[in-house]
Amino acid sequence: MTAALRAQYERAWPLLAPALDLWAEDTREGLLGEILSGRAQLWPGEDCAIVTQCVRSEEGGSIHAWLGGGNLRGMLALRPGIEAWGRAMGCTWATIDGRRGWERLYRRFGYERDGDLLRKVL
């Protein structure tokens, strides 16, 4: 399993690298460590990839998409599976950290602006 996940990560890395550059404290190896430990989840598509984390708060848990890159349609196609997995993990919210333009795309799926995040009740 670890070898397969590592191979998926290596394939997805060129798509994720530009997004990771926005988070100066994170590194390629650090992100891989988070994914291999299960603290982050890699969602690879054919020509895209998203990284999520389950985040716990006073309001309940959320499945939080914090890195993504590649083909936009491919990323949108990953959304139902990510949301379903979040619900299965007990998350009550889905959140997305990204540029303002994402709001226009995700509004039709029930996401609303909440500060710097997009947020949806699962």
XYZ file of N, CA, C and O in Angstrom:
488
model
N 0.819 -1.193 0.000
C 0.000 0.000 0.000
C 0.866 1.262 0.000
O 0.595 2.187 -0.734
N 1.894 1.263 0.837
C 2.757 2.433 0.918
C 3.444 2.699 -0.420
O 3.527 3.851 -0.853
N 3.906 1.657 -1.100
C 4.576 1.842 -2.393
C 3.609 2.397 -3.428
O 3.971 3.281 -4.209
N 2.383 1.897 -3.434
C 1.381 2.387 -4.385
C 1.028 3.846 -4.101
O 0.908 4.654 -5.027
N 0.872 4.184 -2.838
C 0.553 5.557 -2.463
C 1.713 6.495 -2.807
O 1.513 7.595 -3.327
N 2.916 6.031 -2.562
C 4.109 6.828 -2.898
C 4.173 7.059 -4.414
O 4.485 8.159 -4.872
N 3.848 6.029 -5.206
C 3.859 6.163 -6.669
C 2.793 7.155 -7.128
O 3.042 7.970 -8.023
N 1.607 7.100 -6.527
C 0.554 8.060 -6.860
C 1.007 9.479 -6.523
O 0.743 10.419 -7.264
N 1.662 9.622 -5.393
C 2.158 10.941 -4.976
C 3.183 11.475 -5.966
O 3.143 12.651 -6.345
N 4.101 10.634 -6.387
C 5.128 11.066 -7.340
C 4.485 11.507 -8.650
O 4.914 12.488 -9.255
N 3.447 10.795 -9.084
C 2.737 11.173 -10.302
C 1.999 12.491 -10.117
O 1.956 13.328 -11.015
N 1.432 12.718 -8.927
C 0.647 13.919 -8.653
C 1.513 15.123 -8.281
O 1.046 16.263 -8.371
N 2.743 14.890 -7.873
C 3.579 15.979 -7.366
C 3.670 17.193 -8.304
O 3.504 18.322 -7.856
N 3.906 17.014 -9.609
C 3.990 18.198 -10.473
C 2.710 19.041 -10.476
O 2.758 20.249 -10.708
N 1.571 18.414 -10.206
C 0.306 19.145 -10.151
C 0.135 19.879 -8.827
O -0.475 20.945 -8.771
N 0.672 19.307 -7.759
C 0.516 19.886 -6.418
C 1.584 20.913 -6.078
O 1.352 21.788 -5.245
N 2.741 20.818 -6.706
C 3.871 21.683 -6.349
C 3.538 23.172 -6.373
O 3.892 23.880 -5.422
N 2.854 23.680 -7.399
C 2.555 25.120 -7.378
C 1.683 25.532 -6.187
O 1.887 26.599 -5.609
N 0.739 24.691 -5.798
C -0.112 25.009 -4.649
C 0.685 24.928 -3.352
O 0.498 25.745 -2.455
N 1.587 23.968 -3.251
C 2.381 23.831 -2.035
C 3.324 25.011 -1.862
O 3.613 25.421 -0.736
N 3.755 25.606 -2.964
C 4.637 26.774 -2.885
C 3.983 27.939 -2.147
O 4.665 28.798 -1.610
N 2.653 27.955 -2.087
C 1.944 29.013 -1.368
C 2.085 28.856 0.141
O 1.870 29.796 0.891
N 2.408 27.662 0.586
C 2.537 27.358 2.013
C 4.015 27.169 2.311
O 4.529 26.061 2.289
N 4.703 28.241 2.601
C 6.166 28.228 2.725
C 6.679 27.239 3.762
O 7.783 26.728 3.638
N 5.881 26.933 4.791
C 6.374 26.044 5.840
C 6.297 24.567 5.453
O 6.834 23.714 6.142
N 5.614 24.248 4.375
C 5.473 22.861 3.952
C 6.506 22.515 2.885
O 6.961 23.369 2.143
N 6.858 21.247 2.818
C 7.826 20.764 1.845
C 7.272 19.534 1.145
O 6.302 18.922 1.597
N 7.911 19.160 0.060
C 7.521 17.955 -0.678
C 7.562 16.735 0.236
O 6.628 15.943 0.278
N 8.640 16.600 0.987
C 8.797 15.446 1.873
C 7.813 15.511 3.039
O 7.288 14.489 3.476
N 7.584 16.718 3.557
C 6.629 16.879 4.648
C 5.225 16.502 4.233
O 4.495 15.840 4.979
N 4.834 16.910 3.029
C 3.501 16.556 2.524
C 3.386 15.053 2.342
O 2.385 14.449 2.741
N 4.403 14.440 1.776
C 4.391 12.982 1.613
C 4.252 12.303 2.974
O 3.482 11.352 3.127
N 4.961 12.792 3.977
C 4.865 12.222 5.321
C 3.460 12.325 5.888
O 2.960 11.378 6.509
N 2.795 13.458 5.661
C 1.410 13.625 6.132
C 0.483 12.629 5.446
O -0.398 12.048 6.078
N 0.690 12.411 4.157
C -0.149 11.475 3.405
C 0.121 10.038 3.840
O -0.811 9.272 4.108
N 1.390 9.660 3.938
C 1.726 8.284 4.325
C 1.274 7.959 5.748
O 0.942 6.815 6.048
N 1.254 8.972 6.628
C 0.822 8.745 8.011
C -0.695 8.697 8.148
O -1.207 8.320 9.192
N -1.410 9.115 7.105
C -2.869 9.150 7.170
C -3.416 10.467 7.698
O -4.628 10.640 7.790
N -2.543 11.407 8.046
C -3.015 12.711 8.527
C -3.522 13.591 7.391
O -4.194 14.579 7.633
N -3.191 13.241 6.166
C -3.705 13.910 4.973
C -4.057 12.823 3.966
O -3.525 11.711 4.022
N -4.975 13.144 3.078
C -5.430 12.179 2.089
C -5.148 12.727 0.692
O -5.457 13.874 0.398
N -4.583 11.875 -0.150
C -4.310 12.225 -1.542
C -5.445 11.689 -2.396
O -5.780 10.511 -2.340
N -6.024 12.569 -3.204
C -7.096 12.219 -4.137
C -6.565 12.460 -5.549
O -6.694 13.558 -6.078
N -5.949 11.443 -6.168
C -5.408 11.644 -7.508
C -6.472 11.382 -8.572
O -7.249 10.436 -8.479
N -6.509 12.253 -9.545
C -7.332 12.039 -10.728
C -6.411 11.725 -11.887
O -5.187 11.646 -11.733
N -6.977 11.579 -13.055
C -6.170 11.280 -14.227
C -5.186 12.412 -14.524
O -4.033 12.165 -14.864
N -5.668 13.649 -14.404
C -4.824 14.800 -14.707
C -4.990 15.913 -13.667
O -4.902 17.092 -13.963
N -5.234 15.490 -12.431
C -5.407 16.441 -11.330
C -5.140 15.720 -10.013
O -5.015 14.497 -9.985
N -5.080 16.486 -8.942
C -4.915 15.892 -7.608
C -5.384 16.908 -6.572
O -5.256 18.116 -6.766
N -5.939 16.386 -5.476
C -6.363 17.190 -4.337
C -5.831 16.522 -3.083
O -5.779 15.292 -2.995
N -5.441 17.331 -2.102
C -5.035 16.825 -0.795
C -6.018 17.379 0.234
O -6.302 18.574 0.243
N -6.539 16.489 1.068
C -7.487 16.878 2.111
C -6.966 16.480 3.481
O -6.038 15.680 3.596
N -7.617 17.035 4.496
C -7.387 16.637 5.882
C -8.721 16.652 6.601
O -9.569 17.507 6.317
N -8.907 15.734 7.541
C -10.048 15.798 8.450
C -9.633 16.704 9.602
O -8.612 16.463 10.242
N -10.418 17.748 9.823
C -10.103 18.738 10.849
C -11.231 18.730 11.872
O -12.405 18.828 11.507
N -10.897 18.609 13.133
C -11.893 18.635 14.210
C -11.951 20.019 14.827
O -10.925 20.671 15.019
N -13.180 20.476 15.147
C -13.364 21.772 15.793
C -14.583 21.696 16.703
O -15.248 20.659 16.786
N -14.882 22.801 17.364
C -16.054 22.843 18.244
C -17.353 22.623 17.479
O -18.334 22.145 18.040
N -17.369 22.967 16.195
C -18.561 22.812 15.366
C -18.695 21.414 14.782
O -19.638 21.129 14.065
N -17.768 20.547 15.049
C -17.751 19.213 14.462
C -16.547 19.076 13.545
O -15.676 19.933 13.500
N -16.530 18.019 12.798
C -15.401 17.796 11.909
C -15.671 18.313 10.513
O -16.812 18.445 10.092
N -14.586 18.611 9.808
C -14.720 18.996 8.409
C -13.683 18.258 7.579
O -12.595 17.947 8.060
N -14.069 17.949 6.355
C -13.111 17.448 5.380
C -12.638 18.691 4.640
O -13.421 19.393 4.023
N -11.364 18.999 4.801
C -10.816 20.263 4.325
C -9.875 20.035 3.153
O -8.874 19.324 3.285
N -10.216 20.601 1.995
C -9.348 20.538 0.820
C -8.387 21.720 0.883
O -8.818 22.867 0.812
N -7.108 21.449 1.054
C -6.157 22.542 1.218
C -5.110 22.630 0.128
O -4.425 23.641 0.015
N -4.980 21.616 -0.717
C -4.076 21.688 -1.866
C -4.754 21.038 -3.059
O -5.457 20.031 -2.906
N -4.538 21.590 -4.204
C -5.081 20.985 -5.417
C -4.392 21.557 -6.635
O -3.848 22.655 -6.607
N -4.444 20.801 -7.703
C -3.866 21.280 -8.948
C -4.220 20.374 -10.099
O -4.658 19.243 -9.921
N -4.055 20.906 -11.280
C -4.330 20.140 -12.482
C -5.606 20.577 -13.155
O -6.064 21.707 -12.991
N -6.195 19.673 -13.889
C -7.393 19.935 -14.673
C -8.581 20.256 -13.773
O -8.934 19.461 -12.902
N -9.192 21.393 -14.008
C -10.298 21.854 -13.174
C -11.496 20.911 -13.218
O -12.080 20.590 -12.184
N -11.866 20.446 -14.386
C -13.006 19.504 -14.483
C -12.713 18.223 -13.716
O -13.583 17.659 -13.072
N -11.486 17.779 -13.792
C -11.092 16.590 -13.041
C -11.202 16.817 -11.548
O -11.660 15.946 -10.803
N -10.793 18.005 -11.098
C -10.882 18.321 -9.669
C -12.347 18.372 -9.227
O -12.693 17.859 -8.161
N -13.204 18.964 -10.049
C -14.627 19.007 -9.709
C -15.217 17.600 -9.663
O -16.094 17.317 -8.843
N -14.732 16.714 -10.517
C -15.225 15.334 -10.528
C -14.839 14.568 -9.261
O -15.523 13.612 -8.880
N -13.778 14.974 -8.583
C -13.361 14.325 -7.334
C -14.240 14.733 -6.154
O -14.293 14.034 -5.139
N -14.936 15.863 -6.258
C -15.714 16.422 -5.154
C -16.713 15.447 -4.525
O -16.705 15.287 -3.300
N -17.565 14.744 -5.293
C -18.536 13.854 -4.640
C -17.884 12.765 -3.785
O -18.358 12.453 -2.693
N -16.800 12.192 -4.267
C -16.104 11.157 -3.499
C -15.461 11.700 -2.237
O -15.502 11.054 -1.180
N -14.895 12.878 -2.336
C -14.277 13.507 -1.168
C -15.346 13.809 -0.121
O -15.165 13.520 1.063
N -16.472 14.370 -0.554
C -17.548 14.683 0.388
C -18.116 13.416 1.026
O -18.364 13.378 2.228
N -18.300 12.362 0.235
C -18.822 11.101 0.771
C -17.858 10.507 1.786
O -18.280 10.008 2.844
N -16.574 10.544 1.493
C -15.582 10.024 2.427
C -15.605 10.843 3.715
O -15.532 10.282 4.810
N -15.719 12.171 3.590
C -15.803 13.031 4.775
C -16.992 12.665 5.643
O -16.873 12.549 6.863
N -18.148 12.462 5.024
C -19.342 12.051 5.797
C -19.089 10.716 6.502
O -19.437 10.550 7.666
N -18.469 9.773 5.794
C -18.183 8.462 6.383
C -17.223 8.568 7.568
O -17.275 7.754 8.491
N -16.379 9.591 7.565
C -15.432 9.818 8.660
C -16.047 10.656 9.783
O -15.366 10.987 10.748
N -17.326 10.988 9.661
C -18.004 11.749 10.705
C -17.926 13.254 10.548
O -18.286 13.997 11.465
N -17.471 13.720 9.397
C -17.395 15.162 9.163
C -18.786 15.719 8.881
O -19.587 15.086 8.191
N -19.057 16.897 9.415
C -20.339 17.553 9.177
C -20.215 18.715 8.200
O -21.218 19.287 7.793
N -18.990 19.081 7.852
C -18.714 20.178 6.932
C -17.689 19.753 5.897
O -16.853 18.888 6.156
N -17.738 20.395 4.751
C -16.657 20.331 3.771
C -16.162 21.755 3.600
O -16.966 22.690 3.510
N -14.862 21.946 3.610
C -14.292 23.277 3.433
C -13.203 23.224 2.367
O -12.561 22.194 2.155
N -13.035 24.359 1.707
C -12.028 24.491 0.661
C -11.244 25.762 0.928
O -11.822 26.824 1.137
N -9.940 25.629 0.899
C -9.036 26.766 1.050
C -8.476 27.061 -0.330
O -7.824 26.215 -0.925
N -8.771 28.222 -0.866
C -8.272 28.515 -2.202
C -8.575 29.925 -2.636
O -9.066 30.751 -1.869
N -8.302 30.176 -3.890
C -8.504 31.498 -4.456
C -9.985 31.858 -4.528
O -10.848 30.999 -4.540
N -10.267 33.147 -4.613
C -11.640 33.644 -4.662
C -12.425 33.062 -5.833
O -13.630 32.894 -5.751
N -11.763 32.768 -6.931
C -12.444 32.235 -8.110
C -13.118 30.892 -7.880
O -14.059 30.529 -8.590
N -12.652 30.145 -6.881
C -13.269 28.851 -6.588
C -14.729 29.015 -6.166
O -15.548 28.132 -6.402
N -15.057 30.142 -5.541
C -16.425 30.369 -5.073
C -17.421 30.267 -6.227
O -18.473 29.640 -6.095
N -17.106 30.871 -7.341
C -17.989 30.842 -8.506
C -18.237 29.399 -8.961
O -19.350 29.032 -9.320
N -17.214 28.568 -8.927
C -17.335 27.190 -9.384
C -18.079 26.298 -8.398
O -18.840 25.422 -8.796
N -17.842 26.493 -7.118
C -18.389 25.579 -6.111
C -19.741 26.019 -5.546
O -20.393 25.250 -4.860
N -20.168 27.226 -5.824
C -21.463 27.702 -5.321
C -22.603 26.779 -5.764
O -23.497 26.471 -4.990
N -22.544 26.287 -6.988
C -23.619 25.410 -7.502
C -23.683 24.067 -6.777
O -24.662 23.340 -6.904
N -22.646 23.744 -6.012
C -22.622 22.501 -5.239
C -22.929 22.740 -3.763
O -22.749 21.856 -2.937
N -23.384 23.961 -3.424
C -23.791 24.258 -2.060
C -22.750 24.923 -1.189
O -22.969 25.111 0.005
N -21.623 25.306 -1.751
C -20.564 25.961 -0.973
C -20.832 27.456 -0.883
O -21.290 28.067 -1.846
N -20.541 28.022 0.292
C -20.685 29.458 0.509
C -19.414 30.001 1.141
O -18.717 29.293 1.853
N -19.163 31.266 0.898
C -17.985 31.923 1.464
C -18.165 32.046 2.974
O -19.214 32.425 3.461
N -17.132 31.678 3.724
C -17.083 31.836 5.180
C -15.678 32.326 5.513
O -14.766 31.520 5.702
N -15.504 33.637 5.533
C -14.163 34.195 5.720
C -13.281 33.868 4.539
O -13.645 34.148 3.399
N -12.149 33.238 4.800
C -11.226 32.868 3.727
C -11.549 31.508 3.118
O -10.888 31.095 2.163
N -12.540 30.806 3.669
C -12.870 29.455 3.207
C -14.167 29.418 2.433
O -15.014 30.295 2.577
N -14.332 28.363 1.658
C -15.636 27.980 1.152
C -16.108 26.850 2.037
O -15.331 25.983 2.428
N -17.404 26.849 2.359
C -17.907 25.890 3.341
C -19.258 25.357 2.907
O -20.080 26.086 2.369
N -19.502 24.080 3.197
C -20.753 23.412 2.852
C -21.112 22.428 3.964
O -20.250 21.710 4.476
N -22.389 22.392 4.318
C -22.881 21.385 5.249
C -22.967 20.060 4.506
O -23.485 19.995 3.393
N -22.435 19.007 5.109
C -22.514 17.675 4.490
C -23.775 16.946 4.923
O -24.285 17.122 5.973
